[in-house]
Amino acid sequence: MAAKLKISIPNLLPTKLFGPKFKSWWNGEPVPELAEVPPSTDGEPAASVANPALAAIMASEALWGEGRLSPGDAKLDIDLANALAVQKAAKLFLFSAETAARPIAIIKALNCKIESFEVNEVIKQKADDKIKAAGLSKSYNSTRFDGQPGSLPKNKADAVLALYAATSAKNLEQIAFSIVRTLKPSGTAMILDFVLRHAEDDIVPCKGDEAREFLLEDDITKLFAAAGLKIRSDEDWGAPLLNAYYARQSEILENWEQIQAKLMSAGGIEAAQSLLSQTLVWRARLDALKLGRLTLRKFLLSKD
């Protein structure tokens, strides 16, 4: 049975400039109880944009850095690939390339080949464009993925890496069977994701693209076994993620005015809403990590 962590996320905010608490947050100040802020009637509404999906990507990259849709950094990416023992010219299958920072870091450091599988066409195209601009097209290929393991190539990957890719038990099951299908018999795979410590936590799911559930470790290990995966090692990876998160927060505070101006001009109100929602989601997750309610687990896997 899946258990979930209670994380309160506000509804999408109205398309006007907001009250004093929101303005304080937008100016880079800590704001308690932000979810209770009423809309303000003063000020002009921010402009909308034609493509909200692109606006959300702009917000993600403003928060986490160019090419990233979640917390992380190049060192973390390379350390994970090294833990997979990815060798020169090896074929790494990657689920969650995001908008290309991760594959760029790994290819440059390890000189391997990456095959990326992406469900979201907008994210896929952004990643493809960045890979091309970096001159790494010969080492990278991406495929639109329908989420079904049967559509994937069989026994072709030397290694498989999936980061924060599961949003539910069903989704994690698809990823596990995708690993079994794509991995060579001698290959290794890795799943890095959040695990819930206590089954008694209540359920208040996040909204929109961040909606997900958190599984107990016993449930995850049973799911891996059912898919035909053997856990070779299981390690807590919370500290590296927190280090990357706090380093990025320092960069944001140093450049907040430029980030804010760019988002409001290029991404409109959709980018502002996405930035707020993502900030609250990840603060809640990382607070839960620090409190010991969640743990970030790095599972190193092979075929059973």
PDB file of C-alpha atoms in Angstrom:
ATOM      1  CA  MET A   1       0.000   0.000   0.000  1.00  0.00           C
ATOM      2  CA  ALA A   2       1.423   3.395  -0.987  1.00  0.00           C
ATOM      3  CA  ALA A   3       1.675   6.039   1.706  1.00  0.00           C
ATOM      4  CA  LYS A   4       1.952   9.742   1.063  1.00  0.00           C
ATOM      5  CA  LEU A   5       3.341  12.804   2.782  1.00  0.00           C
ATOM      6  CA  LYS A   6       1.085  15.719   3.639  1.00  0.00           C
ATOM      7  CA  ILE A   7       2.292  18.749   1.671  1.00  0.00           C
ATOM      8  CA  SER A   8       0.008  21.774   1.445  1.00  0.00           C
ATOM      9  CA  ILE A   9       0.206  23.587  -1.866  1.00  0.00           C
ATOM     10  CA  PRO A  10      -1.851  26.720  -2.666  1.00  0.00           C
ATOM     11  CA  ASN A  11      -4.233  26.887  -5.576  1.00  0.00           C
ATOM     12  CA  LEU A  12      -2.969  28.820  -8.568  1.00  0.00           C
ATOM     13  CA  LEU A  13      -2.987  32.457  -7.593  1.00  0.00           C
ATOM     14  CA  PRO A  14      -5.184  35.071  -9.328  1.00  0.00           C
ATOM     15  CA  THR A  15      -3.717  36.873 -12.340  1.00  0.00           C
ATOM     16  CA  LYS A  16      -3.035  40.158 -10.562  1.00  0.00           C
ATOM     17  CA  LEU A  17      -0.199  41.459  -8.457  1.00  0.00           C
ATOM     18  CA  PHE A  18      -0.743  40.196  -4.948  1.00  0.00           C
ATOM     19  CA  GLY A  19      -0.813  41.432  -1.373  1.00  0.00           C
ATOM     20  CA  PRO A  20       2.062  42.439   0.942  1.00  0.00           C
ATOM     21  CA  LYS A  21       3.149  38.910   1.844  1.00  0.00           C
ATOM     22  CA  PHE A  22       3.441  37.889  -1.799  1.00  0.00           C
ATOM     23  CA  LYS A  23       5.315  41.096  -2.621  1.00  0.00           C
ATOM     24  CA  SER A  24       7.728  40.346   0.209  1.00  0.00           C
ATOM     25  CA  TRP A  25       8.308  36.853  -1.158  1.00  0.00           C
ATOM     26  CA  TRP A  26       8.763  38.244  -4.670  1.00  0.00           C
ATOM     27  CA  ASN A  27      11.420  40.587  -3.260  1.00  0.00           C
ATOM     28  CA  GLY A  28      13.345  37.642  -1.881  1.00  0.00           C
ATOM     29  CA  GLU A  29      12.214  37.839   1.749  1.00  0.00           C
ATOM     30  CA  PRO A  30      11.027  34.810   3.785  1.00  0.00           C
ATOM     31  CA  VAL A  31       7.246  34.753   4.064  1.00  0.00           C
ATOM     32  CA  PRO A  32       5.354  32.523   6.550  1.00  0.00           C
ATOM     33  CA  GLU A  33       1.875  31.222   5.735  1.00  0.00           C
ATOM     34  CA  LEU A  34       2.089  32.324   2.138  1.00  0.00           C
ATOM     35  CA  ALA A  35      -0.741  29.997   1.127  1.00  0.00           C
ATOM     36  CA  GLU A  36      -3.187  32.206   3.056  1.00  0.00           C
ATOM     37  CA  VAL A  37      -2.350  35.435   1.188  1.00  0.00           C
ATOM     38  CA  PRO A  38      -5.504  37.070  -0.251  1.00  0.00           C
ATOM     39  CA  PRO A  39      -5.331  38.596  -3.726  1.00  0.00           C
ATOM     40  CA  SER A  40      -4.702  42.331  -3.920  1.00  0.00           C
ATOM     41  CA  THR A  41      -6.869  44.603  -6.043  1.00  0.00           C
ATOM     42  CA  ASP A  42      -4.171  47.234  -6.519  1.00  0.00           C
ATOM     43  CA  GLY A  43      -1.562  47.203  -9.273  1.00  0.00           C
ATOM     44  CA  GLU A  44      -1.713  46.139 -12.890  1.00  0.00           C
ATOM     45  CA  PRO A  45      -2.063  42.464 -13.837  1.00  0.00           C
ATOM     46  CA  ALA A  46       1.046  40.889 -15.284  1.00  0.00           C
ATOM     47  CA  ALA A  47       0.977  39.932 -18.952  1.00  0.00           C
ATOM     48  CA  SER A  48       0.067  36.417 -20.056  1.00  0.00           C
ATOM     49  CA  VAL A  49       2.042  34.375 -22.545  1.00  0.00           C
ATOM     50  CA  ALA A  50       0.926  32.234 -25.465  1.00  0.00           C
ATOM     51  CA  ASN A  51       2.609  29.040 -24.225  1.00  0.00           C
ATOM     52  CA  PRO A  52       2.189  28.330 -20.473  1.00  0.00           C
ATOM     53  CA  ALA A  53       4.287  25.157 -20.776  1.00  0.00           C
ATOM     54  CA  LEU A  54       7.298  27.196 -21.883  1.00  0.00           C
ATOM     55  CA  ALA A  55       6.610  29.717 -19.124  1.00  0.00           C
ATOM     56  CA  ALA A  56       6.770  26.903 -16.553  1.00  0.00           C
ATOM     57  CA  ILE A  57      10.123  25.775 -17.987  1.00  0.00           C
ATOM     58  CA  MET A  58      11.411  29.363 -17.723  1.00  0.00           C
ATOM     59  CA  ALA A  59      10.397  29.365 -14.061  1.00  0.00           C
ATOM     60  CA  SER A  60      12.118  26.014 -13.413  1.00  0.00           C
ATOM     61  CA  GLU A  61      15.353  27.138 -15.022  1.00  0.00           C
ATOM     62  CA  ALA A  62      15.212  30.412 -13.070  1.00  0.00           C
ATOM     63  CA  LEU A  63      14.996  28.377  -9.854  1.00  0.00           C
ATOM     64  CA  TRP A  64      17.383  25.524 -10.575  1.00  0.00           C
ATOM     65  CA  GLY A  65      19.710  26.803 -13.309  1.00  0.00           C
ATOM     66  CA  GLU A  66      19.925  26.617 -17.084  1.00  0.00           C
ATOM     67  CA  GLY A  67      18.824  23.202 -18.333  1.00  0.00           C
ATOM     68  CA  ARG A  68      17.304  22.061 -15.017  1.00  0.00           C
ATOM     69  CA  LEU A  69      13.730  21.450 -13.901  1.00  0.00           C
ATOM     70  CA  SER A  70      14.584  20.295 -10.355  1.00  0.00           C
ATOM     71  CA  PRO A  71      17.358  20.847  -7.780  1.00  0.00           C
ATOM     72  CA  GLY A  72      20.765  19.473  -8.714  1.00  0.00           C
ATOM     73  CA  ASP A  73      24.158  20.352 -10.101  1.00  0.00           C
ATOM     74  CA  ALA A  74      26.828  18.977 -12.428  1.00  0.00           C
ATOM     75  CA  LYS A  75      28.809  17.354  -9.617  1.00  0.00           C
ATOM     76  CA  LEU A  76      25.766  15.405  -8.424  1.00  0.00           C
ATOM     77  CA  ASP A  77      25.007  14.251 -11.985  1.00  0.00           C
ATOM     78  CA  ILE A  78      28.572  13.113 -12.602  1.00  0.00           C
ATOM     79  CA  ASP A  79      28.826  11.362  -9.221  1.00  0.00           C
ATOM     80  CA  LEU A  80      25.668   9.380 -10.019  1.00  0.00           C
ATOM     81  CA  ALA A  81      26.985   8.369 -13.448  1.00  0.00           C
ATOM     82  CA  ASN A  82      30.294   7.372 -11.869  1.00  0.00           C
ATOM     83  CA  ALA A  83      28.425   5.211  -9.351  1.00  0.00           C
ATOM     84  CA  LEU A  84      26.963   3.388 -12.347  1.00  0.00           C
ATOM     85  CA  ALA A  85      30.531   2.775 -13.564  1.00  0.00           C
ATOM     86  CA  VAL A  86      29.736   4.347 -16.937  1.00  0.00           C
ATOM     87  CA  GLN A  87      32.791   3.919 -19.152  1.00  0.00           C
ATOM     88  CA  LYS A  88      33.955   5.801 -22.227  1.00  0.00           C
ATOM     89  CA  ALA A  89      31.683   5.129 -25.239  1.00  0.00           C
ATOM     90  CA  ALA A  90      29.191   3.216 -23.068  1.00  0.00           C
ATOM     91  CA  LYS A  91      25.481   3.654 -23.825  1.00  0.00           C
ATOM     92  CA  LEU A  92      23.584   5.292 -20.946  1.00  0.00           C
ATOM     93  CA  PHE A  93      19.777   5.344 -21.092  1.00  0.00           C
ATOM     94  CA  LEU A  94      18.438   8.369 -19.263  1.00  0.00           C
ATOM     95  CA  PHE A  95      14.920   8.923 -17.962  1.00  0.00           C
ATOM     96  CA  SER A  96      14.622  12.562 -16.814  1.00  0.00           C
ATOM     97  CA  ALA A  97      17.190  14.417 -18.892  1.00  0.00           C
ATOM     98  CA  GLU A  98      15.157  17.546 -18.080  1.00  0.00           C
ATOM     99  CA  THR A  99      16.266  20.371 -20.393  1.00  0.00           C
ATOM    100  CA  ALA A 100      19.763  19.008 -20.963  1.00  0.00           C
ATOM    101  CA  ALA A 101      22.020  20.176 -18.097  1.00  0.00           C
ATOM    102  CA  ARG A 102      22.265  16.593 -16.818  1.00  0.00           C
ATOM    103  CA  PRO A 103      23.289  14.876 -20.083  1.00  0.00           C
ATOM    104  CA  ILE A 104      25.649  17.733 -20.986  1.00  0.00           C
ATOM    105  CA  ALA A 105      27.495  17.364 -17.671  1.00  0.00           C
ATOM    106  CA  ILE A 106      27.723  13.567 -17.959  1.00  0.00           C
ATOM    107  CA  ILE A 107      28.804  13.486 -21.615  1.00  0.00           C
ATOM    108  CA  LYS A 108      31.515  16.096 -21.075  1.00  0.00           C
ATOM    109  CA  ALA A 109      32.869  14.345 -17.982  1.00  0.00           C
ATOM    110  CA  LEU A 110      32.651  10.707 -19.092  1.00  0.00           C
ATOM    111  CA  ASN A 111      32.586  10.832 -22.909  1.00  0.00           C
ATOM    112  CA  CYS A 112      29.726   8.349 -23.032  1.00  0.00           C
ATOM    113  CA  LYS A 113      26.700   8.070 -25.332  1.00  0.00           C
ATOM    114  CA  ILE A 114      23.280   9.008 -23.965  1.00  0.00           C
ATOM    115  CA  GLU A 115      19.851   7.897 -25.167  1.00  0.00           C
ATOM    116  CA  SER A 116      17.159  10.020 -23.515  1.00  0.00           C
ATOM    117  CA  PHE A 117      13.487   9.085 -23.193  1.00  0.00           C
ATOM    118  CA  GLU A 118      11.030  11.916 -22.589  1.00  0.00           C
ATOM    119  CA  VAL A 119       7.249  11.943 -22.326  1.00  0.00           C
ATOM    120  CA  ASN A 120       6.856  15.729 -22.595  1.00  0.00           C
ATOM    121  CA  GLU A 121       7.443  17.005 -26.152  1.00  0.00           C
ATOM    122  CA  VAL A 122       8.104  20.607 -25.046  1.00  0.00           C
ATOM    123  CA  ILE A 123      10.816  19.490 -22.612  1.00  0.00           C
ATOM    124  CA  LYS A 124      12.277  17.125 -25.210  1.00  0.00           C
ATOM    125  CA  GLN A 125      12.582  19.898 -27.797  1.00  0.00           C
ATOM    126  CA  LYS A 126      14.201  22.299 -25.324  1.00  0.00           C
ATOM    127  CA  ALA A 127      16.755  19.641 -24.393  1.00  0.00           C
ATOM    128  CA  ASP A 128      17.454  18.818 -28.042  1.00  0.00           C
ATOM    129  CA  ASP A 129      18.089  22.498 -28.796  1.00  0.00           C
ATOM    130  CA  LYS A 130      20.521  22.858 -25.893  1.00  0.00           C
ATOM    131  CA  ILE A 131      22.391  19.673 -26.830  1.00  0.00           C
ATOM    132  CA  LYS A 132      22.782  20.947 -30.386  1.00  0.00           C
ATOM    133  CA  ALA A 133      23.995  24.352 -29.181  1.00  0.00           C
ATOM    134  CA  ALA A 134      26.574  22.581 -26.975  1.00  0.00           C
ATOM    135  CA  GLY A 135      27.888  20.646 -29.986  1.00  0.00           C
ATOM    136  CA  LEU A 136      27.101  17.251 -28.431  1.00  0.00           C
ATOM    137  CA  SER A 137      24.561  15.891 -30.916  1.00  0.00           C
ATOM    138  CA  LYS A 138      26.833  12.988 -31.896  1.00  0.00           C
ATOM    139  CA  SER A 139      26.799  11.743 -28.291  1.00  0.00           C
ATOM    140  CA  TYR A 140      23.101  12.248 -27.605  1.00  0.00           C
ATOM    141  CA  ASN A 141      19.808  11.056 -29.003  1.00  0.00           C
ATOM    142  CA  SER A 142      16.324  11.584 -27.616  1.00  0.00           C
ATOM    143  CA  THR A 143      13.116   9.661 -28.166  1.00  0.00           C
ATOM    144  CA  ARG A 144       9.532  10.588 -27.375  1.00  0.00           C
ATOM    145  CA  PHE A 145       8.452   7.981 -24.820  1.00  0.00           C
ATOM    146  CA  ASP A 146       4.826   6.878 -24.389  1.00  0.00           C
ATOM    147  CA  GLY A 147       5.499   5.523 -20.885  1.00  0.00           C
ATOM    148  CA  GLN A 148       5.029   1.886 -21.911  1.00  0.00           C
ATOM    149  CA  PRO A 149       8.054  -0.425 -21.407  1.00  0.00           C
ATOM    150  CA  GLY A 150       7.124  -2.471 -24.482  1.00  0.00           C
ATOM    151  CA  SER A 151       7.901   0.497 -26.756  1.00  0.00           C
ATOM    152  CA  LEU A 152      11.541   0.635 -25.631  1.00  0.00           C
ATOM    153  CA  PRO A 153      14.561  -1.073 -27.258  1.00  0.00           C
ATOM    154  CA  LYS A 154      15.484  -4.365 -25.629  1.00  0.00           C
ATOM    155  CA  ASN A 155      18.849  -5.198 -24.001  1.00  0.00           C
ATOM    156  CA  LYS A 156      20.657  -2.151 -25.439  1.00  0.00           C
ATOM    157  CA  ALA A 157      21.780  -0.099 -22.398  1.00  0.00           C
ATOM    158  CA  ASP A 158      25.034  -0.524 -20.522  1.00  0.00           C
ATOM    159  CA  ALA A 159      23.496   1.593 -17.766  1.00  0.00           C
ATOM    160  CA  VAL A 160      20.142   3.214 -16.984  1.00  0.00           C
ATOM    161  CA  LEU A 161      19.583   6.292 -14.821  1.00  0.00           C
ATOM    162  CA  ALA A 162      16.190   7.558 -13.599  1.00  0.00           C
ATOM    163  CA  LEU A 163      16.037  10.596 -11.290  1.00  0.00           C
ATOM    164  CA  TYR A 164      12.839  11.782  -9.551  1.00  0.00           C
ATOM    165  CA  ALA A 165      11.008  10.077 -12.419  1.00  0.00           C
ATOM    166  CA  ALA A 166       8.248   8.293 -10.491  1.00  0.00           C
ATOM    167  CA  THR A 167       5.073  10.122  -9.525  1.00  0.00           C
ATOM    168  CA  SER A 168       3.117   7.088  -8.273  1.00  0.00           C
ATOM    169  CA  ALA A 169       3.414   3.374  -7.577  1.00  0.00           C
ATOM    170  CA  LYS A 170       2.086   2.638 -11.068  1.00  0.00           C
ATOM    171  CA  ASN A 171       4.603   5.009 -12.615  1.00  0.00           C
ATOM    172  CA  LEU A 172       7.492   3.495 -10.643  1.00  0.00           C
ATOM    173  CA  GLU A 173       6.386   0.051 -11.786  1.00  0.00           C
ATOM    174  CA  GLN A 174       6.586   1.241 -15.415  1.00  0.00           C
ATOM    175  CA  ILE A 175      10.089   2.580 -14.788  1.00  0.00           C
ATOM    176  CA  ALA A 176      11.217  -0.677 -13.171  1.00  0.00           C
ATOM    177  CA  PHE A 177       9.965  -2.740 -16.113  1.00  0.00           C
ATOM    178  CA  SER A 178      11.506  -0.212 -18.512  1.00  0.00           C
ATOM    179  CA  ILE A 179      14.870  -0.804 -16.833  1.00  0.00           C
ATOM    180  CA  VAL A 180      14.489  -4.581 -17.116  1.00  0.00           C
ATOM    181  CA  ARG A 181      13.650  -4.294 -20.809  1.00  0.00           C
ATOM    182  CA  THR A 182      16.406  -1.875 -21.826  1.00  0.00           C
ATOM    183  CA  LEU A 183      19.312  -3.052 -19.644  1.00  0.00           C
ATOM    184  CA  LYS A 184      21.897  -5.493 -20.939  1.00  0.00           C
ATOM    185  CA  PRO A 185      22.299  -8.609 -18.743  1.00  0.00           C
ATOM    186  CA  SER A 186      25.649  -7.260 -17.513  1.00  0.00           C
ATOM    187  CA  GLY A 187      24.424  -3.693 -17.041  1.00  0.00           C
ATOM    188  CA  THR A 188      23.609  -1.629 -13.967  1.00  0.00           C
ATOM    189  CA  ALA A 189      20.775   0.801 -13.288  1.00  0.00           C
ATOM    190  CA  MET A 190      20.050   3.493 -10.756  1.00  0.00           C
ATOM    191  CA  ILE A 191      16.884   5.042  -9.406  1.00  0.00           C
ATOM    192  CA  LEU A 192      17.204   8.155  -7.260  1.00  0.00           C
ATOM    193  CA  ASP A 193      13.965   9.232  -5.615  1.00  0.00           C
ATOM    194  CA  PHE A 194      12.226  10.193  -2.404  1.00  0.00           C
ATOM    195  CA  VAL A 195      11.049   7.514   0.009  1.00  0.00           C
ATOM    196  CA  LEU A 196       8.540   7.988   2.821  1.00  0.00           C
ATOM    197  CA  ARG A 197       9.629   6.870   6.294  1.00  0.00           C
ATOM    198  CA  HIS A 198       6.284   6.498   8.075  1.00  0.00           C
ATOM    199  CA  ALA A 199       3.097   4.994   6.692  1.00  0.00           C
ATOM    200  CA  GLU A 200       0.866   6.989   9.035  1.00  0.00           C
ATOM    201  CA  ASP A 201       1.472  10.312   7.240  1.00  0.00           C
ATOM    202  CA  ASP A 202      -1.726  11.721   5.748  1.00  0.00           C
ATOM    203  CA  ILE A 203      -2.285  12.445   2.074  1.00  0.00           C
ATOM    204  CA  VAL A 204      -2.620  15.919   0.578  1.00  0.00           C
ATOM    205  CA  PRO A 205      -1.267  15.648  -2.959  1.00  0.00           C
ATOM    206  CA  CYS A 206       0.405  18.508  -4.783  1.00  0.00           C
ATOM    207  CA  LYS A 207      -1.412  19.977  -7.764  1.00  0.00           C
ATOM    208  CA  GLY A 208      -0.435  20.105 -11.433  1.00  0.00           C
ATOM    209  CA  ASP A 209       2.846  18.749 -12.786  1.00  0.00           C
ATOM    210  CA  GLU A 210       4.312  18.310  -9.284  1.00  0.00           C
ATOM    211  CA  ALA A 211       1.531  15.967  -8.121  1.00  0.00           C
ATOM    212  CA  ARG A 212       2.908  12.659  -6.863  1.00  0.00           C
ATOM    213  CA  GLU A 213       2.860  10.118  -4.056  1.00  0.00           C
ATOM    214  CA  PHE A 214       5.751   8.893  -1.941  1.00  0.00           C
ATOM    215  CA  LEU A 215       6.225   5.163  -1.393  1.00  0.00           C
ATOM    216  CA  LEU A 216       7.549   3.363   1.650  1.00  0.00           C
ATOM    217  CA  GLU A 217      10.902   1.651   1.133  1.00  0.00           C
ATOM    218  CA  ASP A 218       9.381  -1.813   1.743  1.00  0.00           C
ATOM    219  CA  ASP A 219       6.865  -1.155  -1.044  1.00  0.00           C
ATOM    220  CA  ILE A 220       9.624  -0.075  -3.405  1.00  0.00           C
ATOM    221  CA  THR A 221      11.791  -3.113  -2.770  1.00  0.00           C
ATOM    222  CA  LYS A 222       8.826  -5.432  -3.344  1.00  0.00           C
ATOM    223  CA  LEU A 223       8.046  -3.630  -6.596  1.00  0.00           C
ATOM    224  CA  PHE A 224      11.662  -3.996  -7.782  1.00  0.00           C
ATOM    225  CA  ALA A 225      11.620  -7.705  -6.979  1.00  0.00           C
ATOM    226  CA  ALA A 226       8.353  -8.199  -8.866  1.00  0.00           C
ATOM    227  CA  ALA A 227       9.883  -6.506 -11.919  1.00  0.00           C
ATOM    228  CA  GLY A 228      12.973  -8.730 -11.794  1.00  0.00           C
ATOM    229  CA  LEU A 229      15.448  -6.221 -10.361  1.00  0.00           C
ATOM    230  CA  LYS A 230      18.008  -6.955  -7.641  1.00  0.00           C
ATOM    231  CA  ILE A 231      19.104  -4.154  -5.287  1.00  0.00           C
ATOM    232  CA  ARG A 232      22.903  -4.142  -5.228  1.00  0.00           C
ATOM    233  CA  SER A 233      23.127  -1.157  -2.883  1.00  0.00           C
ATOM    234  CA  ASP A 234      20.802   1.338  -1.208  1.00  0.00           C
ATOM    235  CA  GLU A 235      22.257   4.644  -0.044  1.00  0.00           C
ATOM    236  CA  ASP A 236      20.926   7.881   1.443  1.00  0.00           C
ATOM    237  CA  TRP A 237      21.633  10.726  -0.985  1.00  0.00           C
ATOM    238  CA  GLY A 238      19.904  13.563   0.876  1.00  0.00           C
ATOM    239  CA  ALA A 239      23.026  15.539   1.798  1.00  0.00           C
ATOM    240  CA  PRO A 240      24.248  16.045  -1.803  1.00  0.00           C
ATOM    241  CA  LEU A 241      20.812  17.220  -2.889  1.00  0.00           C
ATOM    242  CA  LEU A 242      20.518  19.653   0.014  1.00  0.00           C
ATOM    243  CA  ASN A 243      24.006  21.011  -0.725  1.00  0.00           C
ATOM    244  CA  ALA A 244      23.041  21.612  -4.358  1.00  0.00           C
ATOM    245  CA  TYR A 245      19.770  23.241  -3.300  1.00  0.00           C
ATOM    246  CA  TYR A 246      21.359  25.682  -0.844  1.00  0.00           C
ATOM    247  CA  ALA A 247      24.121  26.596  -3.286  1.00  0.00           C
ATOM    248  CA  ARG A 248      21.498  27.447  -5.881  1.00  0.00           C
ATOM    249  CA  GLN A 249      19.484  29.469  -3.346  1.00  0.00           C
ATOM    250  CA  SER A 250      22.556  31.633  -2.726  1.00  0.00           C
ATOM    251  CA  GLU A 251      22.911  32.258  -6.456  1.00  0.00           C
ATOM    252  CA  ILE A 252      19.222  33.193  -6.713  1.00  0.00           C
ATOM    253  CA  LEU A 253      19.448  35.739  -3.903  1.00  0.00           C
ATOM    254  CA  GLU A 254      22.467  37.369  -5.544  1.00  0.00           C
ATOM    255  CA  ASN A 255      20.627  37.726  -8.882  1.00  0.00           C
ATOM    256  CA  TRP A 256      17.019  38.003  -7.750  1.00  0.00           C
ATOM    257  CA  GLU A 257      16.170  41.310  -9.446  1.00  0.00           C
ATOM    258  CA  GLN A 258      17.426  40.099 -12.838  1.00  0.00           C
ATOM    259  CA  ILE A 259      15.615  36.771 -12.469  1.00  0.00           C
ATOM    260  CA  GLN A 260      12.378  38.508 -11.517  1.00  0.00           C
ATOM    261  CA  ALA A 261      12.558  41.018 -14.380  1.00  0.00           C
ATOM    262  CA  LYS A 262      13.310  38.328 -16.970  1.00  0.00           C
ATOM    263  CA  LEU A 263      10.463  36.116 -15.803  1.00  0.00           C
ATOM    264  CA  MET A 264       7.893  38.877 -15.725  1.00  0.00           C
ATOM    265  CA  SER A 265       8.837  40.107 -19.200  1.00  0.00           C
ATOM    266  CA  ALA A 266       9.314  36.749 -20.915  1.00  0.00           C
ATOM    267  CA  GLY A 267       7.104  34.378 -18.948  1.00  0.00           C
ATOM    268  CA  GLY A 268       4.313  36.589 -17.706  1.00  0.00           C
ATOM    269  CA  ILE A 269       1.968  35.628 -14.910  1.00  0.00           C
ATOM    270  CA  GLU A 270       2.214  31.929 -15.815  1.00  0.00           C
ATOM    271  CA  ALA A 271       5.936  31.947 -15.013  1.00  0.00           C
ATOM    272  CA  ALA A 272       5.342  33.821 -11.750  1.00  0.00           C
ATOM    273  CA  GLN A 273       2.685  31.310 -10.673  1.00  0.00           C
ATOM    274  CA  SER A 274       4.877  28.363 -11.598  1.00  0.00           C
ATOM    275  CA  LEU A 275       7.858  29.836  -9.770  1.00  0.00           C
ATOM    276  CA  LEU A 276       5.813  30.259  -6.610  1.00  0.00           C
ATOM    277  CA  SER A 277       4.262  26.801  -6.789  1.00  0.00           C
ATOM    278  CA  GLN A 278       7.602  25.065  -7.452  1.00  0.00           C
ATOM    279  CA  THR A 279       9.293  26.969  -4.651  1.00  0.00           C
ATOM    280  CA  LEU A 280       6.681  25.883  -2.133  1.00  0.00           C
ATOM    281  CA  VAL A 281       6.694  22.268  -3.352  1.00  0.00           C
ATOM    282  CA  TRP A 282      10.455  21.873  -3.080  1.00  0.00           C
ATOM    283  CA  ARG A 283      10.712  23.735   0.215  1.00  0.00           C
ATOM    284  CA  ALA A 284       8.135  21.334   1.658  1.00  0.00           C
ATOM    285  CA  ARG A 285       9.953  18.280   0.294  1.00  0.00           C
ATOM    286  CA  LEU A 286      13.354  19.385   1.532  1.00  0.00           C
ATOM    287  CA  ASP A 287      11.962  20.423   4.919  1.00  0.00           C
ATOM    288  CA  ALA A 288      10.498  16.905   5.175  1.00  0.00           C
ATOM    289  CA  LEU A 289      13.927  15.544   4.205  1.00  0.00           C
ATOM    290  CA  LYS A 290      15.632  17.518   6.983  1.00  0.00           C
ATOM    291  CA  LEU A 291      13.000  16.420   9.507  1.00  0.00           C
ATOM    292  CA  GLY A 292      13.457  12.763   8.587  1.00  0.00           C
ATOM    293  CA  ARG A 293       9.947  12.290   7.180  1.00  0.00           C
ATOM    294  CA  LEU A 294      11.355  11.759   3.703  1.00  0.00           C
ATOM    295  CA  THR A 295      14.664  10.263   2.669  1.00  0.00           C
ATOM    296  CA  LEU A 296      16.306  10.447  -0.741  1.00  0.00           C
ATOM    297  CA  ARG A 297      17.419   6.942  -1.735  1.00  0.00           C
ATOM    298  CA  LYS A 298      19.923   5.944  -4.374  1.00  0.00           C
ATOM    299  CA  PHE A 299      19.119   2.394  -5.470  1.00  0.00           C
ATOM    300  CA  LEU A 300      21.796   0.655  -7.528  1.00  0.00           C
ATOM    301  CA  LEU A 301      20.132  -2.177  -9.448  1.00  0.00           C
ATOM    302  CA  SER A 302      20.846  -5.105 -11.738  1.00  0.00           C
ATOM    303  CA  LYS A 303      18.716  -7.730 -13.412  1.00  0.00           C
ATOM    304  CA  ASP A 304      17.797 -10.510 -11.010  1.00  0.00           C
TER     305      ASP A 304
END
